[in-house]
Amino acid sequence: MPTDARRVLVLWAVDHTLIENCGVSKENYRLAFELLTGRSASLPPRTDGRTDLAILADLFTDHGEDVTRYSRDRQWNALVEAGIGTRDALAQRGYALPGALACLKWLAEDPSMIQSVLTGNIEPNARVKLGAFGLDRWLDFSVGGFGFDAPDRFELIRIAQTRAQHAYGFDPVSDVTVTIGDTRLDVEAARQGGARVIAVATGITPIEELRDAGADVALPDLA
């Protein structure tokens, strides 16, 4: 990469942006809850653009449990075990969304682009989800932002920028950060984190709402 080239850090959301998990993500949180507490979750997890830390904490609160009784290491291990346990179901029921592979490959041809993920998932589960559909090879996970890095999504942008700075010489001030996601929270996090944002209406949020939230570009899908 030429030293005077302007770098672009592209941070992809995972669920409902690159892949459709067909409900398997919610099963991950239910299974993690059961692994930690020994009881089944009777209420659904609240997901859609939030981090694993926040989702798990709310799931525990909704069931009258205190997640702080369990160390971060135990929570992490339960989420990892749950991700592995539902991997086959994801591969059978889920799929890469239209245009996802083509976009990843197209951006990878530009040496100024650094592609990673900005996701509420912990890193091992993001790898499992993307690896199930062959999308992981186009992404540098070492410079991403993940669900146990911080409780709030906008903080993950700065974490990813710092990692890209160390790995690639990325300059958060003079270079460009672009996030790509499907929820209002994705858009709001980008605005708070000082990133540009492309929104895709492949989740539950209508394209008009993504535009109203402040997306620089809103698309019906990646195709």
CSV table of C-alpha atoms in Angstrom, one decimal:
chain,number,residue,atom,x,y,z
A,1,MET,CA,0.0,0.0,0.0
A,2,PRO,CA,1.5,3.4,-0.9
A,3,THR,CA,2.4,5.4,2.2
A,4,ASP,CA,0.4,8.4,0.9
A,5,ALA,CA,-2.7,6.4,0.2
A,6,ARG,CA,-5.8,7.2,2.2
A,7,ARG,CA,-6.8,4.1,4.1
A,8,VAL,CA,-10.4,3.0,4.6
A,9,LEU,CA,-11.4,0.9,7.6
A,10,VAL,CA,-14.5,-1.0,6.6
A,11,LEU,CA,-16.3,-2.5,9.6
A,12,TRP,CA,-19.1,-5.0,8.9
A,13,ALA,CA,-21.9,-6.0,11.1
A,14,VAL,CA,-22.5,-9.8,11.0
A,15,ASP,CA,-26.1,-10.9,11.7
A,16,HIS,CA,-28.6,-9.7,9.2
A,17,THR,CA,-25.9,-7.8,7.3
A,18,LEU,CA,-23.6,-10.4,6.0
A,19,ILE,CA,-25.5,-13.5,7.1
A,20,GLU,CA,-29.0,-14.5,8.1
A,21,ASN,CA,-28.8,-16.7,11.2
A,22,CYS,CA,-32.5,-17.8,11.1
A,23,GLY,CA,-32.9,-17.5,14.9
A,24,VAL,CA,-29.8,-19.4,15.8
A,25,SER,CA,-28.3,-16.4,17.6
A,26,LYS,CA,-31.2,-16.3,20.0
A,27,GLU,CA,-30.6,-20.0,20.6
A,28,ASN,CA,-27.0,-19.2,21.5
A,29,TYR,CA,-28.0,-16.8,24.3
A,30,ARG,CA,-30.6,-19.2,25.6
A,31,LEU,CA,-28.0,-22.0,25.7
A,32,ALA,CA,-25.4,-19.8,27.4
A,33,PHE,CA,-28.0,-18.8,30.0
A,34,GLU,CA,-28.8,-22.5,30.6
A,35,LEU,CA,-25.1,-23.4,30.8
A,36,LEU,CA,-24.5,-20.8,33.5
A,37,THR,CA,-27.7,-21.1,35.5
A,38,GLY,CA,-28.7,-24.7,35.0
A,39,ARG,CA,-32.2,-23.6,34.0
A,40,SER,CA,-33.9,-23.0,30.7
A,41,ALA,CA,-34.7,-19.4,29.5
A,42,SER,CA,-38.4,-18.9,29.2
A,43,LEU,CA,-38.2,-15.4,27.7
A,44,PRO,CA,-36.5,-14.5,24.4
A,45,PRO,CA,-33.2,-12.6,24.3
A,46,ARG,CA,-33.3,-9.0,23.1
A,47,THR,CA,-30.7,-8.7,20.3
A,48,ASP,CA,-30.7,-6.5,17.1
A,49,GLY,CA,-27.5,-4.5,17.1
A,50,ARG,CA,-26.6,-4.8,20.8
A,51,THR,CA,-23.5,-6.4,22.4
A,52,ASP,CA,-23.2,-9.8,24.0
A,53,LEU,CA,-22.5,-8.1,27.3
A,54,ALA,CA,-25.7,-6.2,27.1
A,55,ILE,CA,-27.8,-9.0,25.7
A,56,LEU,CA,-26.7,-11.5,28.3
A,57,ALA,CA,-27.2,-9.0,31.2
A,58,ASP,CA,-30.7,-8.2,30.1
A,59,LEU,CA,-31.6,-11.9,29.6
A,60,PHE,CA,-30.5,-12.5,33.2
A,61,THR,CA,-32.4,-9.5,34.5
A,62,ASP,CA,-35.6,-10.6,32.6
A,63,HIS,CA,-35.4,-14.0,34.4
A,64,GLY,CA,-34.7,-12.5,37.9
A,65,GLU,CA,-31.0,-13.5,37.8
A,66,ASP,CA,-27.9,-11.4,38.5
A,67,VAL,CA,-25.4,-11.9,35.7
A,68,THR,CA,-22.6,-10.4,37.9
A,69,ARG,CA,-22.7,-13.6,40.0
A,70,TYR,CA,-20.8,-15.2,37.1
A,71,SER,CA,-17.3,-13.9,36.1
A,72,ARG,CA,-16.6,-12.5,32.7
A,73,ASP,CA,-14.5,-15.6,32.0
A,74,ARG,CA,-17.5,-17.9,32.8
A,75,GLN,CA,-19.8,-15.8,30.6
A,76,TRP,CA,-17.3,-15.9,27.8
A,77,ASN,CA,-16.8,-19.7,28.1
A,78,ALA,CA,-20.6,-20.2,28.1
A,79,LEU,CA,-21.0,-18.1,24.9
A,80,VAL,CA,-18.2,-19.9,23.2
A,81,GLU,CA,-19.6,-23.3,24.1
A,82,ALA,CA,-23.1,-22.2,22.9
A,83,GLY,CA,-21.6,-20.9,19.6
A,84,ILE,CA,-19.9,-24.3,19.0
A,85,GLY,CA,-23.1,-26.1,20.0
A,86,THR,CA,-25.3,-24.4,17.5
A,87,ARG,CA,-22.8,-24.3,14.6
A,88,ASP,CA,-24.4,-27.2,12.8
A,89,ALA,CA,-27.8,-25.6,13.1
A,90,LEU,CA,-26.5,-22.4,11.7
A,91,ALA,CA,-24.9,-24.1,8.7
A,92,GLN,CA,-28.1,-25.9,8.0
A,93,ARG,CA,-30.6,-23.1,8.5
A,94,GLY,CA,-28.7,-19.9,7.9
A,95,TYR,CA,-27.1,-18.5,4.8
A,96,ALA,CA,-24.9,-15.7,3.4
A,97,LEU,CA,-27.1,-12.8,2.4
A,98,PRO,CA,-27.2,-11.8,-1.3
A,99,GLY,CA,-24.3,-9.8,-2.4
A,100,ALA,CA,-22.3,-10.4,0.8
A,101,LEU,CA,-19.5,-12.5,-0.8
A,102,ALA,CA,-19.3,-10.3,-3.9
A,103,CYS,CA,-18.9,-7.1,-1.8
A,104,LEU,CA,-16.2,-8.7,0.4
A,105,LYS,CA,-14.3,-9.9,-2.6
A,106,TRP,CA,-14.6,-6.6,-4.5
A,107,LEU,CA,-13.4,-4.5,-1.5
A,108,ALA,CA,-10.5,-7.0,-0.9
A,109,GLU,CA,-9.1,-6.1,-4.4
A,110,ASP,CA,-8.5,-2.5,-3.3
A,111,PRO,CA,-5.2,-2.2,-1.3
A,112,SER,CA,-6.5,0.9,0.5
A,113,MET,CA,-9.3,-1.1,2.2
A,114,ILE,CA,-8.9,-2.8,5.6
A,115,GLN,CA,-11.9,-5.1,6.2
A,116,SER,CA,-13.0,-6.3,9.6
A,117,VAL,CA,-16.1,-6.6,11.7
A,118,LEU,CA,-18.0,-4.5,14.2
A,119,THR,CA,-20.3,-6.8,16.0
A,120,GLY,CA,-22.1,-7.5,19.2
A,121,ASN,CA,-20.8,-11.1,19.0
A,122,ILE,CA,-17.7,-12.2,20.8
A,123,GLU,CA,-14.8,-12.9,18.4
A,124,PRO,CA,-15.0,-16.7,18.4
A,125,ASN,CA,-18.7,-16.7,17.6
A,126,ALA,CA,-18.3,-14.1,14.9
A,127,ARG,CA,-15.7,-16.4,13.3
A,128,VAL,CA,-18.0,-19.4,13.6
A,129,LYS,CA,-20.9,-17.5,12.0
A,130,LEU,CA,-18.9,-16.1,9.1
A,131,GLY,CA,-16.8,-19.3,8.7
A,132,ALA,CA,-20.0,-21.3,8.3
A,133,PHE,CA,-20.5,-19.6,4.9
A,134,GLY,CA,-16.9,-19.0,3.8
A,135,LEU,CA,-17.0,-15.3,4.5
A,136,ASP,CA,-14.3,-15.2,7.2
A,137,ARG,CA,-11.3,-15.3,4.8
A,138,TRP,CA,-11.9,-11.8,3.5
A,139,LEU,CA,-11.8,-10.2,7.0
A,140,ASP,CA,-9.0,-9.3,9.4
A,141,PHE,CA,-10.5,-10.2,12.8
A,142,SER,CA,-7.4,-8.8,14.6
A,143,VAL,CA,-8.6,-5.2,14.0
A,144,GLY,CA,-12.3,-5.7,14.7
A,145,GLY,CA,-14.6,-4.6,17.5
A,146,PHE,CA,-16.5,-7.3,19.4
A,147,GLY,CA,-19.2,-7.9,22.0
A,148,PHE,CA,-16.9,-8.3,25.0
A,149,ASP,CA,-14.6,-5.3,24.2
A,150,ALA,CA,-17.2,-2.8,25.5
A,151,PRO,CA,-20.8,-2.8,26.5
A,152,ASP,CA,-21.8,0.0,24.1
A,153,ARG,CA,-21.5,-0.5,20.3
A,154,PHE,CA,-20.1,3.0,19.5
A,155,GLU,CA,-17.1,2.3,21.7
A,156,LEU,CA,-16.2,-0.7,19.5
A,157,ILE,CA,-15.5,1.8,16.6
A,158,ARG,CA,-12.7,3.4,18.6
A,159,ILE,CA,-11.3,0.1,19.7
A,160,ALA,CA,-11.2,-1.1,16.1
A,161,GLN,CA,-9.6,2.1,14.9
A,162,THR,CA,-6.9,1.7,17.5
A,163,ARG,CA,-6.2,-1.9,16.5
A,164,ALA,CA,-6.0,-0.9,12.8
A,165,GLN,CA,-3.7,1.9,13.8
A,166,HIS,CA,-1.3,-0.5,15.4
A,167,ALA,CA,-1.6,-3.1,12.6
A,168,TYR,CA,-1.7,-1.0,9.5
A,169,GLY,CA,-0.8,2.6,10.4
A,170,PHE,CA,-4.4,3.6,10.1
A,171,ASP,CA,-5.0,7.2,11.2
A,172,PRO,CA,-8.4,7.6,12.8
A,173,VAL,CA,-8.3,11.4,12.0
A,174,SER,CA,-7.1,11.6,8.4
A,175,ASP,CA,-8.2,8.1,7.2
A,176,VAL,CA,-11.8,7.0,6.8
A,177,THR,CA,-13.9,4.6,8.8
A,178,VAL,CA,-17.0,3.2,7.3
A,179,THR,CA,-19.4,0.9,9.1
A,180,ILE,CA,-22.0,-1.3,7.4
A,181,GLY,CA,-25.0,-2.5,9.4
A,182,ASP,CA,-28.7,-3.2,9.4
A,183,THR,CA,-30.1,-1.7,12.6
A,184,ARG,CA,-30.8,1.8,13.9
A,185,LEU,CA,-28.3,1.0,16.7
A,186,ASP,CA,-25.6,0.4,14.0
A,187,VAL,CA,-26.4,3.8,12.5
A,188,GLU,CA,-26.4,5.6,15.9
A,189,ALA,CA,-23.2,3.9,16.9
A,190,ALA,CA,-21.5,5.1,13.8
A,191,ARG,CA,-22.7,8.7,14.3
A,192,GLN,CA,-21.5,8.6,17.9
A,193,GLY,CA,-18.2,7.0,17.0
A,194,GLY,CA,-17.4,9.5,14.2
A,195,ALA,CA,-17.7,6.9,11.3
A,196,ARG,CA,-19.5,7.0,8.1
A,197,VAL,CA,-22.3,4.5,7.8
A,198,ILE,CA,-23.9,2.4,5.1
A,199,ALA,CA,-27.1,0.8,6.2
A,200,VAL,CA,-28.8,-2.2,4.6
A,201,ALA,CA,-32.5,-3.0,5.1
A,202,THR,CA,-31.9,-6.8,5.4
A,203,GLY,CA,-32.8,-7.0,9.1
A,204,ILE,CA,-36.0,-5.9,10.8
A,205,THR,CA,-35.5,-2.1,10.4
A,206,PRO,CA,-37.2,-0.5,7.3
A,207,ILE,CA,-35.0,1.5,4.9
A,208,GLU,CA,-36.8,4.7,5.7
A,209,GLU,CA,-36.0,4.4,9.4
A,210,LEU,CA,-32.3,3.8,8.6
A,211,ARG,CA,-32.3,6.9,6.6
A,212,ASP,CA,-34.0,8.9,9.3
A,213,ALA,CA,-31.5,7.6,11.8
A,214,GLY,CA,-28.7,9.3,9.9
A,215,ALA,CA,-27.3,6.7,7.5
A,216,ASP,CA,-25.0,8.3,4.9
A,217,VAL,CA,-26.3,5.7,2.4
A,218,ALA,CA,-29.3,3.3,2.9
A,219,LEU,CA,-29.7,0.3,0.6
A,220,PRO,CA,-32.4,-2.4,0.3
A,221,ASP,CA,-29.6,-5.1,0.4
A,222,LEU,CA,-26.0,-5.7,-0.5
A,223,ALA,CA,-26.8,-7.0,-4.0
